[in-house]
Amino acid sequence: MEKAMRSVECKTVKSGKLTARLGKAALGALLLVGVSGTALAQNMVVRSTGPSASSYPAGKKLPANAKLTLKNLDMVTVLSKSGTRVFKGPGTYSLNSTASKQTSSTTRLASFISNRGSSRARTGAVRSAGVGVSDAEPQNPNLWFLDVTKGGKFCVADANALVLWRPDYTGSATASVVEPVNGTVTEIAWRKGNPLKSWPLDSAPLKDGAKYQLIGSNVDKSVEVNFVMLDEAPQNLDDAAAALIANGCQSQLDLLVETLQDGSTDGQG
């Protein structure tokens, strides 16, 4: 692809410098939930599909003793201080039920944030339908890192500390950041083993509603990202989830849910 107007190469970000640049706003955006471990004041619906989706829309908050009455084909994912739970209909389910084993969101959230500024993403494992576990693609280690393979709306907690993350860091790679209006192209390069790069603010300024096309050398197709600039970084898990839902930042919401998901399901499979 020919470069338009100008092209600059960004230097690899060292983990120490990157951590410093992220600043308190980005690093504390989700908040390490405190010694009490209370991340949410109440339950929040983060996903909902099926006939009852209108009764349980994403963002809806529910008291601790609420009951869900679901129909066939309904599936509702609820985020709480104990993590996420998936309810499938038909049936009526109590949110304060302890029937399902839950994993503390405090531990998961702390692990989620502890990888911030890391020079290497960690390869995780997923539950397998068979015996044991299978290797999975690396998971984005931070809610505010922009996955270069994901398009759509992306919420930015700190415009001065946006980081690009690539899931495949086994070799070196490049990517082009294209401004769709005037065609300006900014090229960035990752060294082998490094998944992180700072967003090129000088050549690709960020503002609310800004759109950029990302074209990576090691991805199947280009994606377009529409940035949503948050007025301030969310101060707890509840606010973070609500902000992502309100602004339509679906890929980040999916990442948040997947990070806290313990794999348990209430109701019929």
mmCIF file of C-alpha atoms in Angstrom:
data_model
loop_
_atom_site.group_PDB
_atom_site.id
_atom_site.type_symbol
_atom_site.label_atom_id
_atom_site.label_comp_id
_atom_site.label_asym_id
_atom_site.label_seq_id
_atom_site.Cartn_x
_atom_site.Cartn_y
_atom_site.Cartn_z
ATOM 1 C CA MET A 1 0.000 0.000 0.000
ATOM 2 C CA GLU A 2 1.395 3.382 -1.001
ATOM 3 C CA LYS A 3 1.955 5.915 1.742
ATOM 4 C CA ALA A 4 -0.105 9.087 1.491
ATOM 5 C CA MET A 5 1.221 12.483 2.608
ATOM 6 C CA ARG A 6 3.567 11.129 5.262
ATOM 7 C CA SER A 7 4.707 8.001 6.988
ATOM 8 C CA VAL A 8 6.566 7.724 10.233
ATOM 9 C CA GLU A 9 7.943 4.748 12.116
ATOM 10 C CA CYS A 10 7.201 4.506 15.813
ATOM 11 C CA LYS A 11 9.899 3.232 18.132
ATOM 12 C CA THR A 12 9.259 0.130 20.181
ATOM 13 C CA VAL A 13 7.930 1.019 23.588
ATOM 14 C CA LYS A 14 9.912 -0.392 26.463
ATOM 15 C CA SER A 15 7.799 -1.798 29.246
ATOM 16 C CA GLY A 16 9.077 0.609 31.912
ATOM 17 C CA LYS A 17 8.538 3.712 29.802
ATOM 18 C CA LEU A 18 5.155 2.470 28.640
ATOM 19 C CA THR A 19 3.967 1.927 32.197
ATOM 20 C CA ALA A 20 4.965 5.448 33.129
ATOM 21 C CA ARG A 21 3.194 6.876 30.102
ATOM 22 C CA LEU A 22 -0.026 5.096 30.854
ATOM 23 C CA GLY A 23 -0.440 7.282 33.919
ATOM 24 C CA LYS A 24 -2.804 7.035 36.817
ATOM 25 C CA ALA A 25 -5.925 7.563 34.714
ATOM 26 C CA ALA A 26 -5.426 4.542 32.458
ATOM 27 C CA LEU A 27 -3.901 2.278 35.063
ATOM 28 C CA GLY A 28 -6.605 3.001 37.606
ATOM 29 C CA ALA A 29 -9.440 3.067 35.130
ATOM 30 C CA LEU A 30 -10.976 -0.118 36.444
ATOM 31 C CA LEU A 31 -9.788 0.425 40.037
ATOM 32 C CA LEU A 32 -8.330 -2.424 42.022
ATOM 33 C CA VAL A 33 -11.668 -2.751 43.854
ATOM 34 C CA GLY A 34 -10.226 -2.194 47.338
ATOM 35 C CA VAL A 35 -9.622 -4.477 50.264
ATOM 36 C CA SER A 36 -13.307 -5.239 50.620
ATOM 37 C CA GLY A 37 -13.354 -6.848 47.156
ATOM 38 C CA THR A 38 -16.638 -5.118 46.337
ATOM 39 C CA ALA A 39 -16.513 -4.225 42.654
ATOM 40 C CA LEU A 40 -20.216 -3.704 42.023
ATOM 41 C CA ALA A 41 -22.930 -2.159 44.140
ATOM 42 C CA GLN A 42 -25.408 -4.471 42.451
ATOM 43 C CA ASN A 43 -25.794 -6.846 39.522
ATOM 44 C CA MET A 44 -25.661 -5.568 35.951
ATOM 45 C CA VAL A 45 -26.851 -7.216 32.739
ATOM 46 C CA VAL A 46 -24.031 -7.144 30.198
ATOM 47 C CA ARG A 47 -25.436 -9.448 27.507
ATOM 48 C CA SER A 48 -28.960 -10.469 26.642
ATOM 49 C CA THR A 49 -30.427 -12.418 23.744
ATOM 50 C CA GLY A 50 -33.723 -14.151 23.088
ATOM 51 C CA PRO A 51 -37.424 -13.326 23.533
ATOM 52 C CA SER A 52 -36.864 -11.616 26.906
ATOM 53 C CA ALA A 53 -33.962 -9.411 25.786
ATOM 54 C CA SER A 54 -36.113 -6.277 25.986
ATOM 55 C CA SER A 55 -36.906 -7.045 29.632
ATOM 56 C CA TYR A 56 -33.231 -7.479 30.503
ATOM 57 C CA PRO A 57 -31.319 -5.042 28.268
ATOM 58 C CA ALA A 58 -27.563 -4.581 28.594
ATOM 59 C CA GLY A 59 -26.869 -2.004 31.295
ATOM 60 C CA LYS A 60 -29.919 -2.890 33.378
ATOM 61 C CA LYS A 61 -29.080 -3.056 37.097
ATOM 62 C CA LEU A 62 -30.700 -5.626 39.319
ATOM 63 C CA PRO A 63 -30.838 -5.917 43.119
ATOM 64 C CA ALA A 64 -29.014 -8.764 44.830
ATOM 65 C CA ASN A 65 -32.245 -10.694 45.466
ATOM 66 C CA ALA A 66 -33.684 -10.208 41.965
ATOM 67 C CA LYS A 67 -35.163 -13.116 40.041
ATOM 68 C CA LEU A 68 -34.882 -13.682 36.311
ATOM 69 C CA THR A 69 -37.833 -15.243 34.520
ATOM 70 C CA LEU A 70 -36.598 -16.512 31.183
ATOM 71 C CA LYS A 71 -38.224 -18.141 28.183
ATOM 72 C CA ASN A 72 -36.906 -20.744 25.794
ATOM 73 C CA LEU A 73 -33.862 -19.479 23.826
ATOM 74 C CA ASP A 74 -33.204 -16.687 26.360
ATOM 75 C CA MET A 75 -29.626 -16.196 27.510
ATOM 76 C CA VAL A 76 -28.677 -13.430 29.946
ATOM 77 C CA THR A 77 -25.177 -12.688 31.246
ATOM 78 C CA VAL A 78 -25.041 -10.861 34.580
ATOM 79 C CA LEU A 79 -21.950 -9.162 36.004
ATOM 80 C CA SER A 80 -21.638 -8.960 39.778
ATOM 81 C CA LYS A 81 -18.963 -8.663 42.449
ATOM 82 C CA SER A 82 -18.529 -12.435 42.182
ATOM 83 C CA GLY A 83 -17.799 -12.392 38.454
ATOM 84 C CA THR A 84 -20.162 -13.233 35.609
ATOM 85 C CA ARG A 85 -22.996 -15.728 35.462
ATOM 86 C CA VAL A 86 -24.888 -16.910 32.395
ATOM 87 C CA PHE A 87 -28.584 -17.763 32.759
ATOM 88 C CA LYS A 88 -30.398 -19.769 30.093
ATOM 89 C CA GLY A 89 -34.140 -20.246 29.826
ATOM 90 C CA PRO A 90 -36.696 -21.426 30.265
ATOM 91 C CA GLY A 91 -36.914 -21.025 34.007
ATOM 92 C CA THR A 92 -36.851 -18.638 36.948
ATOM 93 C CA TYR A 93 -33.509 -17.996 38.651
ATOM 94 C CA SER A 94 -32.492 -16.087 41.780
ATOM 95 C CA LEU A 95 -29.376 -13.948 41.542
ATOM 96 C CA ASN A 96 -28.480 -14.601 45.164
ATOM 97 C CA SER A 97 -28.393 -18.347 44.584
ATOM 98 C CA THR A 98 -25.098 -19.986 45.469
ATOM 99 C CA ALA A 99 -25.770 -23.060 43.356
ATOM 100 C CA SER A 100 -23.181 -22.080 40.786
ATOM 101 C CA LYS A 101 -19.514 -21.977 41.634
ATOM 102 C CA GLN A 102 -18.271 -18.442 41.144
ATOM 103 C CA THR A 103 -14.797 -17.008 40.920
ATOM 104 C CA SER A 104 -13.979 -13.764 42.707
ATOM 105 C CA SER A 105 -13.861 -10.829 40.321
ATOM 106 C CA THR A 106 -11.322 -9.265 42.647
ATOM 107 C CA THR A 107 -8.759 -11.892 41.705
ATOM 108 C CA ARG A 108 -9.654 -11.824 38.030
ATOM 109 C CA LEU A 109 -9.674 -8.050 37.847
ATOM 110 C CA ALA A 110 -6.370 -7.774 39.690
ATOM 111 C CA SER A 111 -4.853 -10.262 37.242
ATOM 112 C CA PHE A 112 -6.393 -8.361 34.339
ATOM 113 C CA ILE A 113 -4.744 -5.107 35.405
ATOM 114 C CA SER A 114 -1.488 -6.558 36.681
ATOM 115 C CA ASN A 115 -0.368 -7.149 33.079
ATOM 116 C CA ARG A 116 -0.477 -3.435 32.279
ATOM 117 C CA GLY A 117 2.664 -2.105 30.660
ATOM 118 C CA SER A 118 3.987 -5.610 30.098
ATOM 119 C CA SER A 119 6.308 -6.063 27.129
ATOM 120 C CA ARG A 120 4.876 -9.508 26.483
ATOM 121 C CA ALA A 121 1.279 -10.682 26.425
ATOM 122 C CA ARG A 122 0.661 -13.951 28.168
ATOM 123 C CA THR A 123 -0.841 -16.958 26.431
ATOM 124 C CA GLY A 124 -3.867 -18.168 28.313
ATOM 125 C CA ALA A 125 -5.750 -21.429 28.360
ATOM 126 C CA VAL A 126 -9.416 -22.159 27.795
ATOM 127 C CA ARG A 127 -11.692 -24.881 29.063
ATOM 128 C CA SER A 128 -11.962 -27.685 26.567
ATOM 129 C CA ALA A 129 -14.903 -29.906 25.836
ATOM 130 C CA GLY A 130 -12.491 -32.809 26.251
ATOM 131 C CA VAL A 131 -10.028 -33.644 28.984
ATOM 132 C CA GLY A 132 -7.696 -30.921 30.215
ATOM 133 C CA VAL A 133 -7.211 -27.559 28.557
ATOM 134 C CA SER A 134 -6.099 -26.364 25.161
ATOM 135 C CA ASP A 135 -3.889 -23.483 24.188
ATOM 136 C CA ALA A 136 -5.741 -20.382 23.078
ATOM 137 C CA GLU A 137 -4.796 -17.202 21.329
ATOM 138 C CA PRO A 138 -3.285 -14.635 23.708
ATOM 139 C CA GLN A 139 -5.873 -12.441 25.409
ATOM 140 C CA ASN A 140 -5.628 -8.675 25.463
ATOM 141 C CA PRO A 141 -4.126 -7.989 28.932
ATOM 142 C CA ASN A 142 -5.770 -4.611 29.518
ATOM 143 C CA LEU A 143 -9.234 -3.189 28.906
ATOM 144 C CA TRP A 144 -7.796 0.023 27.494
ATOM 145 C CA PHE A 145 -5.352 -1.555 25.027
ATOM 146 C CA LEU A 146 -6.624 -1.352 21.442
ATOM 147 C CA ASP A 147 -6.618 -4.761 19.745
ATOM 148 C CA VAL A 148 -5.468 -4.125 16.165
ATOM 149 C CA THR A 149 -7.706 -6.942 14.932
ATOM 150 C CA LYS A 150 -10.936 -5.480 16.362
ATOM 151 C CA GLY A 151 -12.922 -2.706 14.740
ATOM 152 C CA GLY A 152 -15.937 -0.685 15.843
ATOM 153 C CA LYS A 153 -16.256 1.788 18.670
ATOM 154 C CA PHE A 154 -13.420 1.945 21.169
ATOM 155 C CA CYS A 155 -13.628 3.847 24.457
ATOM 156 C CA VAL A 156 -10.489 5.746 25.442
ATOM 157 C CA ALA A 157 -9.909 6.458 29.125
ATOM 158 C CA ASP A 158 -6.724 8.489 28.590
ATOM 159 C CA ALA A 159 -5.981 9.982 25.175
ATOM 160 C CA ASN A 160 -2.323 10.475 26.071
ATOM 161 C CA ALA A 161 -1.759 6.828 26.938
ATOM 162 C CA LEU A 162 -3.484 4.767 24.239
ATOM 163 C CA VAL A 163 -1.663 1.522 23.470
ATOM 164 C CA LEU A 164 -1.950 -0.763 20.445
ATOM 165 C CA TRP A 165 -1.899 -4.501 21.176
ATOM 166 C CA ARG A 166 -1.423 -7.347 18.702
ATOM 167 C CA PRO A 167 -2.426 -10.942 19.524
ATOM 168 C CA ASP A 168 0.280 -12.515 17.356
ATOM 169 C CA TYR A 169 3.651 -11.362 18.650
ATOM 170 C CA THR A 170 5.733 -14.418 17.693
ATOM 171 C CA GLY A 171 7.499 -12.471 14.967
ATOM 172 C CA SER A 172 8.040 -8.908 13.848
ATOM 173 C CA ALA A 173 5.122 -7.084 12.236
ATOM 174 C CA THR A 174 4.002 -3.751 10.880
ATOM 175 C CA ALA A 175 0.698 -1.922 10.697
ATOM 176 C CA SER A 176 -0.608 1.134 8.903
ATOM 177 C CA VAL A 177 -2.858 3.670 10.624
ATOM 178 C CA VAL A 178 -4.867 5.372 7.885
ATOM 179 C CA GLU A 179 -6.840 8.585 8.354
ATOM 180 C CA PRO A 180 -9.846 8.062 6.026
ATOM 181 C CA VAL A 181 -10.544 11.715 5.165
ATOM 182 C CA ASN A 182 -7.156 12.907 3.882
ATOM 183 C CA GLY A 183 -5.504 9.520 3.491
ATOM 184 C CA THR A 184 -2.575 10.170 5.799
ATOM 185 C CA VAL A 185 -0.741 6.941 6.590
ATOM 186 C CA THR A 186 1.323 6.338 9.704
ATOM 187 C CA GLU A 187 3.343 3.145 9.826
ATOM 188 C CA ILE A 188 4.282 1.414 13.051
ATOM 189 C CA ALA A 189 6.497 -1.614 13.643
ATOM 190 C CA TRP A 190 6.682 -4.265 16.364
ATOM 191 C CA ARG A 191 9.813 -6.202 17.148
ATOM 192 C CA LYS A 192 9.632 -9.943 17.621
ATOM 193 C CA GLY A 193 8.114 -10.798 20.996
ATOM 194 C CA ASN A 194 6.695 -7.338 21.692
ATOM 195 C CA PRO A 195 2.876 -7.023 21.524
ATOM 196 C CA LEU A 196 2.624 -3.355 22.561
ATOM 197 C CA LYS A 197 3.061 -0.019 20.788
ATOM 198 C CA SER A 198 2.032 3.461 21.790
ATOM 199 C CA TRP A 199 -0.567 5.072 19.556
ATOM 200 C CA PRO A 200 1.150 7.644 17.249
ATOM 201 C CA LEU A 201 -0.494 10.768 18.669
ATOM 202 C CA ASP A 202 1.639 13.239 16.725
ATOM 203 C CA SER A 203 0.610 11.953 13.309
ATOM 204 C CA ALA A 204 -2.783 10.483 14.245
ATOM 205 C CA PRO A 205 -4.391 12.783 16.836
ATOM 206 C CA LEU A 206 -7.267 11.466 18.924
ATOM 207 C CA LYS A 207 -10.594 13.172 19.487
ATOM 208 C CA ASP A 208 -14.151 12.045 20.066
ATOM 209 C CA GLY A 209 -15.557 10.532 16.891
ATOM 210 C CA ALA A 210 -12.165 10.209 15.171
ATOM 211 C CA LYS A 211 -11.985 7.250 12.789
ATOM 212 C CA TYR A 212 -8.920 5.365 11.630
ATOM 213 C CA GLN A 213 -8.396 2.295 9.507
ATOM 214 C CA LEU A 214 -5.881 -0.239 10.822
ATOM 215 C CA ILE A 215 -4.106 -2.438 8.294
ATOM 216 C CA GLY A 216 -1.848 -5.050 9.867
ATOM 217 C CA SER A 217 0.737 -7.171 8.089
ATOM 218 C CA ASN A 218 -0.228 -10.311 10.023
ATOM 219 C CA VAL A 219 -4.031 -10.004 10.040
ATOM 220 C CA ASP A 220 -6.628 -11.235 7.579
ATOM 221 C CA LYS A 221 -8.361 -7.932 6.976
ATOM 222 C CA SER A 222 -8.261 -4.267 7.865
ATOM 223 C CA VAL A 223 -10.556 -2.815 10.523
ATOM 224 C CA GLU A 224 -11.971 0.643 11.152
ATOM 225 C CA VAL A 225 -11.953 2.028 14.674
ATOM 226 C CA ASN A 226 -14.282 4.802 15.847
ATOM 227 C CA PHE A 227 -12.927 6.418 18.996
ATOM 228 C CA VAL A 228 -15.098 7.487 21.910
ATOM 229 C CA MET A 229 -13.287 9.770 24.338
ATOM 230 C CA LEU A 230 -14.524 9.341 27.896
ATOM 231 C CA ASP A 231 -14.750 12.509 29.972
ATOM 232 C CA GLU A 232 -12.991 10.720 32.804
ATOM 233 C CA ALA A 233 -11.664 7.275 33.545
ATOM 234 C CA PRO A 234 -14.235 5.009 35.249
ATOM 235 C CA GLN A 235 -13.476 4.652 38.937
ATOM 236 C CA ASN A 236 -14.842 1.150 39.483
ATOM 237 C CA LEU A 237 -15.964 -1.941 37.625
ATOM 238 C CA ASP A 238 -19.597 -0.859 37.687
ATOM 239 C CA ASP A 239 -18.801 2.488 36.026
ATOM 240 C CA ALA A 240 -16.495 0.839 33.497
ATOM 241 C CA ALA A 241 -19.130 -1.645 32.353
ATOM 242 C CA ALA A 242 -21.795 1.073 32.232
ATOM 243 C CA ALA A 243 -19.564 3.368 30.145
ATOM 244 C CA LEU A 244 -18.771 0.625 27.642
ATOM 245 C CA ILE A 245 -22.452 -0.288 27.288
ATOM 246 C CA ALA A 246 -23.632 3.327 26.996
ATOM 247 C CA ASN A 247 -21.074 4.152 24.302
ATOM 248 C CA GLY A 248 -21.376 0.930 22.329
ATOM 249 C CA CYS A 249 -17.762 -0.184 22.892
ATOM 250 C CA GLN A 250 -18.674 -3.817 22.333
ATOM 251 C CA SER A 251 -15.227 -5.361 21.865
ATOM 252 C CA GLN A 252 -14.094 -3.966 25.224
ATOM 253 C CA LEU A 253 -17.276 -5.109 26.918
ATOM 254 C CA ASP A 254 -16.750 -8.588 25.477
ATOM 255 C CA LEU A 255 -13.177 -8.569 26.773
ATOM 256 C CA LEU A 256 -14.325 -7.511 30.239
ATOM 257 C CA VAL A 257 -16.956 -10.245 30.368
ATOM 258 C CA GLU A 258 -14.578 -12.904 29.048
ATOM 259 C CA THR A 259 -11.908 -11.909 31.556
ATOM 260 C CA LEU A 260 -14.290 -12.320 34.465
ATOM 261 C CA GLN A 261 -16.146 -15.330 33.076
ATOM 262 C CA ASP A 262 -15.757 -18.455 35.190
ATOM 263 C CA GLY A 263 -17.527 -20.697 32.696
ATOM 264 C CA SER A 264 -20.522 -21.545 34.914
ATOM 265 C CA THR A 265 -24.007 -21.519 33.500
ATOM 266 C CA ASP A 266 -27.356 -21.492 35.273
ATOM 267 C CA GLY A 267 -30.227 -23.159 33.503
ATOM 268 C CA GLN A 268 -30.420 -25.408 30.496
ATOM 269 C CA GLY A 269 -27.488 -25.825 28.145
#
